[in-house]
XYZ file of C-alpha atoms in Angstrom:
577
model
C -10.524 69.831 43.282
C -13.329 66.771 43.294
C -11.952 65.635 40.070
C -8.179 65.757 41.622
C -8.990 63.617 44.952
C -11.063 61.120 43.130
C -8.228 60.474 40.481
C -5.220 60.816 43.402
C -7.358 58.066 45.356
C -7.087 55.983 42.689
C -3.334 56.973 41.880
C -2.318 56.045 45.610
C -3.080 52.372 44.725
C 0.937 52.791 42.730
C 2.162 55.154 45.487
C 0.966 53.413 49.129
C 3.581 51.152 48.630
C 6.101 53.772 49.486
C 4.833 55.327 53.054
C 8.094 54.874 54.809
C 9.787 57.296 51.697
C 6.543 59.064 51.589
C 6.478 59.813 55.735
C 10.364 60.432 55.804
C 10.373 62.917 52.915
C 7.559 64.620 54.599
C 9.675 64.277 57.897
C 13.047 66.355 56.290
C 10.796 68.390 54.176
C 9.349 69.803 57.566
C 13.044 70.819 59.397
C 13.588 72.432 55.423
C 10.800 74.005 56.018
C 12.199 75.754 59.569
C 15.493 76.199 58.002
C 14.165 78.850 55.122
C 11.889 80.593 57.399
C 15.318 81.175 60.186
C 17.748 81.794 57.832
C 16.571 85.420 56.694
C 16.056 86.483 59.555
C 20.053 85.791 60.688
C 21.687 87.094 57.785
C 19.114 90.537 58.396
C 20.563 90.371 61.851
C 24.039 90.429 60.284
C 23.392 93.173 58.519
C 22.323 95.245 61.334
C 25.229 94.282 63.484
C 27.669 95.391 60.239
C 26.166 99.012 60.073
C 26.878 99.002 63.902
C 30.741 97.644 63.636
C 30.026 95.005 65.639
C 32.076 92.695 63.751
C 32.680 90.052 66.463
C 28.840 89.504 66.691
C 29.009 89.213 62.650
C 31.121 86.629 62.416
C 29.368 84.603 65.233
C 26.566 84.569 63.311
C 27.991 84.040 60.255
C 29.428 80.606 61.755
C 25.847 80.133 63.197
C 24.418 80.553 59.118
C 27.307 77.844 57.882
C 26.027 75.243 60.051
C 22.461 76.269 59.573
C 22.782 75.948 55.415
C 24.776 73.141 56.079
C 21.924 71.128 57.506
C 19.264 72.565 55.236
C 21.640 70.725 52.384
C 21.625 67.743 54.490
C 18.211 67.696 54.780
C 16.890 68.566 50.797
C 20.221 65.468 50.115
C 17.567 63.164 52.210
C 14.665 64.740 50.207
C 15.625 64.137 47.370
C 16.958 60.601 48.065
C 13.567 59.859 49.167
C 11.953 61.316 46.042
C 13.740 59.602 43.841
C 12.774 56.476 44.980
C 8.842 57.549 45.584
C 9.056 58.215 41.528
C 10.496 55.689 40.460
C 8.796 52.352 42.451
C 5.494 54.819 41.179
C 5.911 55.030 38.003
C 6.836 51.055 37.610
C 4.430 50.186 39.326
C 1.975 52.149 36.946
C 4.370 51.082 33.953
C 4.184 47.564 34.525
C -0.198 47.833 34.976
C -0.656 49.922 32.471
C 1.199 47.595 29.760
C -0.408 44.447 31.491
C -3.968 46.564 30.927
C -3.302 47.356 27.313
C -2.614 43.561 26.757
C -6.123 42.880 27.625
C -7.406 45.359 25.298
C -9.752 43.921 22.270
C -8.013 43.395 19.682
C -10.344 45.492 17.287
C -10.296 48.727 19.798
C -6.011 48.133 19.361
C -6.453 48.457 15.589
C -8.687 51.311 15.590
C -6.605 53.546 17.927
C -3.036 52.655 16.467
C 0.088 52.661 18.486
C 1.429 56.349 18.938
C -1.612 56.537 21.518
C -0.414 53.780 23.842
C 3.292 54.567 23.659
C 2.264 58.186 25.055
C -0.237 56.891 27.360
C 2.503 53.930 29.260
C 5.226 56.416 29.239
C 4.783 60.294 29.325
C 1.109 60.178 31.234
C 2.406 57.628 33.312
C 5.394 59.616 34.383
C 2.894 62.203 35.228
C 1.283 60.340 37.458
C 3.778 58.859 39.736
C 4.750 62.274 39.333
C 2.462 63.677 41.317
C 3.644 62.656 44.947
C 6.406 64.171 44.422
C 5.239 67.436 43.038
C 2.610 67.781 45.327
C 5.010 67.607 48.810
C 7.830 70.040 46.336
C 5.278 72.885 45.753
C 3.073 71.966 49.262
C 6.453 72.661 51.344
C 7.291 75.924 49.549
C 3.715 77.118 49.993
C 3.788 76.209 53.653
C 7.105 77.397 54.016
C 5.614 80.761 52.372
C 3.190 80.754 54.601
C 5.228 80.676 57.280
C 6.987 84.136 56.342
C 3.521 85.531 55.753
C 2.565 85.113 59.385
C 6.043 86.468 60.524
C 5.428 89.361 58.270
C 2.131 90.403 60.012
C 4.027 89.928 63.338
C 6.452 92.076 61.728
C 3.777 94.798 60.366
C 0.518 94.438 59.537
C 0.220 97.071 56.544
C 2.810 95.576 54.662
C 1.631 92.345 55.131
C -2.233 93.356 53.768
C -0.149 95.545 50.701
C 1.772 91.965 50.167
C -1.782 90.224 50.239
C -2.847 92.325 47.640
C -0.012 91.445 45.212
C -0.026 88.036 45.859
C -3.858 87.914 44.636
C -3.549 89.592 41.926
C -0.479 87.829 40.499
C -2.292 84.517 41.188
C -5.757 85.640 39.746
C -3.215 86.077 36.206
C -1.172 82.633 36.551
C -4.778 80.718 37.525
C -6.047 82.629 34.019
C -2.481 80.965 32.318
C -2.821 77.754 33.892
C -6.510 77.532 32.299
C -5.378 78.941 28.479
C -2.258 76.475 28.393
C -4.540 72.712 29.840
C -7.118 73.630 26.752
C -4.088 73.888 24.595
C -2.447 70.833 25.566
C -5.262 68.578 25.685
C -4.716 69.873 21.657
C -1.028 68.735 22.005
C -0.755 65.823 23.324
C -3.286 64.408 20.461
C -1.227 65.210 18.008
C 2.084 64.015 19.937
C 0.397 60.395 19.859
C -0.327 60.603 15.888
C 3.854 61.636 15.856
C 4.561 58.829 17.947
C 2.635 56.851 16.146
C 3.891 57.288 12.845
C 7.371 57.111 14.527
C 6.765 54.011 15.402
C 5.491 52.827 12.467
C 8.717 54.193 9.663
C 10.920 52.762 11.937
C 9.226 49.075 12.455
C 8.787 49.271 8.090
C 12.057 51.218 7.546
C 13.170 47.933 5.786
C 9.745 48.320 3.037
C 10.171 51.884 2.604
C 13.567 51.637 1.803
C 13.091 48.423 -0.841
C 9.945 50.996 -2.111
C 12.451 53.752 -2.592
C 9.700 56.082 -0.734
C 12.308 57.585 1.841
C 11.906 61.152 0.744
C 7.971 60.819 0.726
C 7.749 59.415 4.326
C 10.166 61.853 5.291
C 7.983 65.219 3.731
C 4.866 62.975 5.815
C 7.356 63.046 9.240
C 8.545 66.570 8.892
C 4.705 67.584 8.452
C 3.804 65.947 11.218
C 6.583 67.092 13.335
C 5.968 70.863 12.124
C 2.523 70.680 12.849
C 2.769 69.316 16.446
C 5.862 72.085 16.604
C 3.398 74.954 15.540
C 1.301 74.130 18.514
C 3.864 73.691 20.938
C 4.947 77.017 19.889
C 1.473 78.472 20.215
C 1.688 77.374 24.061
C 4.877 79.127 24.444
C 3.994 82.213 23.058
C 0.403 82.129 25.726
C 2.958 81.111 28.090
C 5.721 83.851 27.302
C 2.718 85.940 27.820
C 1.329 85.439 30.943
C 4.768 85.356 32.264
C 5.544 89.083 30.754
C 2.267 90.317 32.481
C 2.953 88.235 35.731
C 6.533 89.805 36.145
C 5.784 93.440 34.741
C 3.352 93.137 37.906
C 5.388 92.081 40.826
C 8.540 94.457 39.801
C 5.870 97.078 40.255
C 4.325 95.830 43.522
C 8.413 95.203 44.546
C 8.711 99.097 43.664
C 5.578 100.215 45.831
C 6.586 98.184 48.650
C 9.735 99.605 48.706
C 8.006 102.891 48.532
C 5.761 101.670 51.125
C 8.666 100.265 53.661
C 10.751 103.855 53.411
C 7.476 105.944 54.075
C 6.869 103.106 57.264
C 10.063 103.804 58.683
C 10.211 107.802 58.417
C 7.034 107.649 60.142
C 8.407 105.474 62.902
C 5.912 102.529 61.955
C 8.610 100.212 60.781
C 12.145 99.649 62.266
C 15.117 99.498 59.414
C 16.257 95.759 60.994
C 12.655 94.998 60.322
C 12.491 96.210 56.657
C 15.642 94.320 55.793
C 14.132 91.012 57.355
C 11.038 91.720 54.787
C 13.122 92.683 52.444
C 15.031 89.280 52.678
C 11.570 87.526 52.231
C 10.415 89.155 49.671
C 11.876 87.169 46.860
C 10.616 83.906 48.396
C 7.201 85.755 48.693
C 6.619 86.447 44.616
C 7.683 82.661 44.717
C 4.436 81.706 46.304
C 2.471 82.591 43.155
C 4.708 80.584 41.170
C 4.730 77.592 43.325
C 0.808 77.988 44.023
C 0.070 78.133 40.174
C 2.486 75.411 39.009
C 0.738 73.455 41.867
C -2.522 74.587 39.645
C -1.470 73.462 36.510
C 0.325 70.212 37.891
C -2.694 69.288 39.033
C -4.357 70.176 35.649
C -1.606 67.613 34.247
C -2.295 65.229 36.902
C -5.688 65.538 36.220
C -5.356 64.717 31.997
C -2.788 62.321 32.071
C -4.951 60.140 34.825
C -8.518 60.524 32.531
C -6.136 59.509 29.833
C -4.897 56.562 31.741
C -7.632 55.584 33.485
C -9.431 55.353 29.845
C -7.029 52.573 29.865
C -7.556 51.143 32.953
C -11.649 51.194 33.263
C -13.068 53.333 30.973
C -15.153 52.600 28.254
C -13.132 53.880 24.950
C -11.370 50.800 25.130
C -12.960 47.381 25.813
C -11.503 45.100 27.624
C -10.959 41.365 26.513
C -13.458 38.862 28.824
C -12.845 35.303 29.410
C -14.797 32.337 31.689
C -13.589 30.944 34.749
C -13.464 27.259 33.910
C -10.460 25.855 33.453
C -9.784 22.977 31.011
C -5.854 22.073 31.207
C -4.436 19.883 28.178
C -7.095 20.305 25.393
C -7.889 16.858 23.412
C -7.805 19.254 20.387
C -11.232 18.899 18.898
C -13.271 21.891 18.295
C -16.298 22.870 16.106
C -17.855 26.392 14.849
C -21.970 26.182 15.305
C -23.850 29.170 13.220
C -21.111 31.353 14.308
C -21.226 34.984 12.640
C -18.594 37.407 13.291
C -18.240 41.590 12.309
C -15.499 43.925 12.114
C -16.813 47.402 14.381
C -16.670 49.261 10.560
C -19.978 46.893 9.769
C -18.194 44.705 7.732
C -19.260 40.534 7.961
C -16.761 39.098 7.496
C -17.755 35.305 9.222
C -21.683 34.024 8.130
C -22.992 31.738 9.939
C -20.347 29.088 9.559
C -20.137 25.405 10.977
C -17.621 22.774 11.002
C -16.161 20.712 13.490
C -12.221 19.745 13.337
C -11.243 16.636 15.148
C -7.892 16.044 17.626
C -4.377 15.362 15.864
C -5.944 16.099 12.354
C -4.565 18.473 9.682
C -7.046 20.440 7.791
C -6.662 23.293 5.679
C -8.293 26.371 5.078
C -8.104 27.779 1.636
C -10.178 30.757 -0.407
C -9.352 33.930 -2.256
C -8.343 37.282 0.019
C -10.631 38.446 2.026
C -13.060 35.367 2.289
C -11.910 34.867 6.023
C -9.713 32.197 7.020
C -7.570 34.524 8.726
C -10.689 35.808 10.942
C -11.226 32.243 11.684
C -8.359 31.403 13.030
C -8.740 34.843 15.167
C -12.231 34.028 15.933
C -10.782 30.683 16.940
C -7.435 31.961 20.042
C -10.843 34.096 20.836
C -8.669 37.462 19.871
C -12.697 38.502 19.042
C -15.598 38.135 20.512
C -18.065 36.961 17.815
C -21.991 38.364 17.248
C -23.499 34.727 17.350
C -23.148 31.349 17.149
C -20.459 29.010 19.263
C -17.249 27.818 19.010
C -15.854 25.197 21.073
C -12.857 23.650 22.031
C -13.670 19.556 23.557
C -17.342 20.407 23.554
C -16.826 23.297 25.528
C -17.776 27.048 24.951
C -14.563 29.325 24.603
C -17.004 31.979 26.265
C -17.070 29.420 28.989
C -13.063 29.334 29.766
C -10.288 31.266 31.042
C -7.621 32.717 28.661
C -4.925 29.814 30.046
C -7.434 26.933 28.437
C -7.818 29.136 25.347
C -4.613 30.679 24.400
C -2.685 27.878 26.342
C -3.668 25.307 24.246
C -3.350 27.250 20.554
C -0.397 28.657 19.068
C -0.841 30.523 16.109
C 2.262 31.030 13.677
C 1.899 33.763 11.277
C 3.554 34.862 7.885
C 5.175 37.410 9.576
C 5.852 35.719 12.759
C 7.606 38.239 15.593
C 11.090 37.366 16.574
C 12.526 39.014 19.578
C 15.317 40.844 19.837
C 16.972 38.055 22.073
C 19.209 34.922 21.869
C 17.524 31.689 20.052
C 17.403 30.474 23.326
C 15.943 33.084 25.362
C 12.932 33.218 22.447
C 12.160 29.587 22.785
C 12.577 30.278 26.603
C 10.114 33.461 25.981
C 7.076 30.931 26.244
C 8.467 27.903 28.604
C 10.871 29.548 31.179
C 12.403 25.705 32.505
C 12.924 24.836 28.950
C 15.554 21.774 29.687
C 18.125 21.756 27.089
C 16.789 18.164 25.509
C 13.769 20.437 24.970
C 14.736 22.796 23.400
C 16.674 20.777 21.190
C 14.402 17.974 20.039
C 11.978 21.138 18.946
C 14.509 22.629 16.808
C 14.952 19.076 15.292
C 11.235 18.363 14.648
C 11.269 22.072 12.849
C 13.790 20.793 11.065
C 15.738 23.947 12.226
C 18.872 22.212 14.419
C 21.381 21.860 11.843
C 21.529 25.729 11.095
C 21.526 26.374 14.876
C 24.710 24.194 14.949
C 26.460 26.145 11.959
C 25.872 29.538 14.088
C 29.007 30.667 15.887
C 27.214 31.319 18.982
C 24.935 28.246 18.337
C 21.529 28.634 20.094
C 23.227 31.714 22.474
C 23.170 33.382 19.423
C 21.207 37.243 18.615
C 19.247 37.296 16.283
C 18.293 41.413 15.883
C 15.170 43.129 16.519
C 11.920 40.949 14.362
C 14.588 38.494 13.387
C 16.337 40.765 11.077
C 19.230 38.398 10.955
C 17.109 35.202 9.770
C 15.844 34.634 6.495
C 12.073 34.340 6.129
C 12.011 30.308 5.908
C 14.235 30.469 9.173
C 11.737 32.653 10.901
C 9.272 30.531 10.367
C 10.639 27.819 11.569
C 11.899 29.299 14.532
C 8.411 30.739 15.135
C 7.575 26.533 14.788
C 10.182 25.375 17.530
C 8.658 28.083 19.658
C 5.020 26.590 19.307
C 6.997 22.908 19.882
C 8.112 24.168 22.736
C 4.864 25.367 24.095
C 3.402 22.126 23.973
C -0.010 23.432 22.931
C -2.199 20.683 21.056
C -3.812 23.020 18.579
C -1.399 24.667 16.093
C -2.662 27.218 13.447
C -0.017 28.230 10.355
C -1.307 31.486 8.968
C 0.124 31.449 5.322
C 3.118 30.478 7.106
C 4.934 29.421 3.488
C 3.276 31.898 1.282
C 6.144 34.074 0.634
C 8.847 31.857 0.904
C 10.877 29.645 -1.741
C 10.122 26.625 -2.988
C 12.967 24.687 -1.019
C 12.322 26.535 1.977
C 8.753 25.695 1.807
C 9.824 21.895 2.049
C 11.554 22.296 4.819
C 8.745 23.546 6.297
C 6.087 21.338 5.164
C 8.509 18.880 6.375
C 8.362 20.284 9.600
C 4.637 20.015 9.635
C 4.859 16.780 8.169
C 6.801 15.706 11.611
C 4.074 17.109 13.312
C 1.335 15.688 12.386
C -1.089 13.309 13.798
C 0.553 14.699 17.295
C -1.015 17.749 17.368
C -4.405 19.380 15.606
C -2.825 21.733 12.284
C -4.605 23.870 10.784
C -3.314 25.611 7.733
C -4.062 28.468 6.272
C -3.169 28.356 2.486
C -1.804 30.316 -0.300
C -0.210 27.713 -2.004
C -2.796 24.821 -2.323
C -0.064 22.392 -3.287
C 1.222 22.664 0.159
C -2.144 21.549 1.870
C -2.691 18.367 -0.881
C -1.767 15.798 1.904
C -3.865 17.951 4.555
C -7.069 15.319 5.960
C -9.772 17.723 4.996
C -9.704 20.861 3.025
C -12.284 23.762 3.365
C -12.873 25.963 0.965
C -14.102 29.415 1.897
C -16.042 32.392 0.692
C -17.582 35.437 1.357
C -17.378 34.240 4.945
C -19.112 30.501 4.277
C -18.006 27.267 3.521
C -18.601 26.423 0.143
C -17.167 23.036 -0.265
C -14.631 20.718 1.935
C -13.275 17.541 1.823
C -9.483 15.945 0.621
C -8.051 17.210 -2.479
C -8.924 15.003 -5.163
C -12.793 15.615 -3.498
C -12.371 18.915 -4.432
C -11.369 18.940 -7.565
C -13.749 16.874 -8.455
C -17.121 18.317 -6.791
C -15.642 22.029 -6.347
C -15.693 24.275 -9.466
C -13.700 27.162 -7.665
C -11.355 25.099 -5.528
C -10.282 23.104 -9.260
C -9.812 26.652 -11.293
C -7.875 27.893 -8.392
C -5.573 25.014 -8.032
C -5.091 24.863 -12.122
C -4.721 28.312 -12.430
C -1.283 27.829 -9.640
C 0.449 24.973 -11.936
C -0.033 27.496 -14.908
C 1.366 30.032 -12.631
C 4.376 27.213 -11.583
C 4.910 26.520 -15.306
């Protein structure tokens, strides 16, 4: 229980804002408890009066029961309202906080763990944590009601009371064993569930490519295999649960029968009156439920602890490293930056950048070229501080990026990838994501510079056109140009193009190149190029190989003094023919 109270204290951060609802919930639950204690007594009294043929008293008692039941229903209605409010607000806070924490996790951890893990913890586990405040009230209310019933039976007859205590303890031992067994199995089930969620997420995101590869059957078979494995685990859990519930029910039935025989014996010995026996009988169904409520509470506590463990691992655990930034604020950068003896190795031990050195001047256009795996994209990721370097220094305007806060780095850099993600909203809203107070003039100017304005004008709804998830309703070139417009709206001083034209046709590539040319001398532009023909006009070209800069210069200079660059260019010319 120490672990539970520790986790509950941490979860209270998200629930304490609902104090008024929690207090209201407790007050109406107390009312609910007293009514539940009162109704069985009235029912027993009505039966006794009926057996004595006192019909007028039976009618009066029936009317009182109606009023009491109405009050109970009203109290239950109010508690349900408070319960929903507590859950909704707490769940929203946990999800929002957890979502923010996921965005702070180091990219290497995100890459390594996969999406399924985070989706499960963001939805399923967050829900279970938010539910604990409601669950505690529900089960504690029922347990307190049952304790009140036990006290009433103790007053009525101590022999029956101790008999029922033995019954409760026996069933509780079985229930405790059941919850412990199920908790161990649930850990395995959740891990498998994460894998299924991750695979489904990949299947949905990659549906287009799966169709193009004609690989639907392979993916469906793999999905079916994973789901069967998950369902088998669930089947084992349900089977274990059924076995224990059958045992509990059998024990309860035996004790119920014994209670009837005990009451008959006590009545014959004048140790128990018939009205009191009726009261005990009315209470009996509630008493057997105390085991259910206690075991369910124990199960919910263990469930809560497991969910807390998984969520807290993201919040502050060592399993997921968090991005760290400095406190120095740069404001608007000039656009100068430098790599000084930079080395970087991925967690799998693969060294990608090896003692790299170069300088980039503000408002210049520089290209990075080289074979796949030479470290080009990694340079961009390191500049944006997506990963932390092993050694060396990266500076923006002469300041080590380790000293700069997040906004100083990512607020001054925009990266446009080969497959930029466009959100399922209008063009206008996609642009406003990076600048909420975007004016109409700024939006039009950005789209004009990105060579996108004419296309938008051709759309029936113009800037209010919804473009589908991932920009599915746009061509590759249109997505690229919208991403460029989004970068221009953000007005960062450094714009990075990560093979932004590699998969485009010549005409679209020319449009993208024109958009880039429109930005020259106003921004620091870095380009990773697959096609060397797109970067021949750059101020400088850096040739990378095995994580090092092997040569640098203009296109003409590299043709003269870099054999590998010349070979790449000649191969491209040959392929174009």
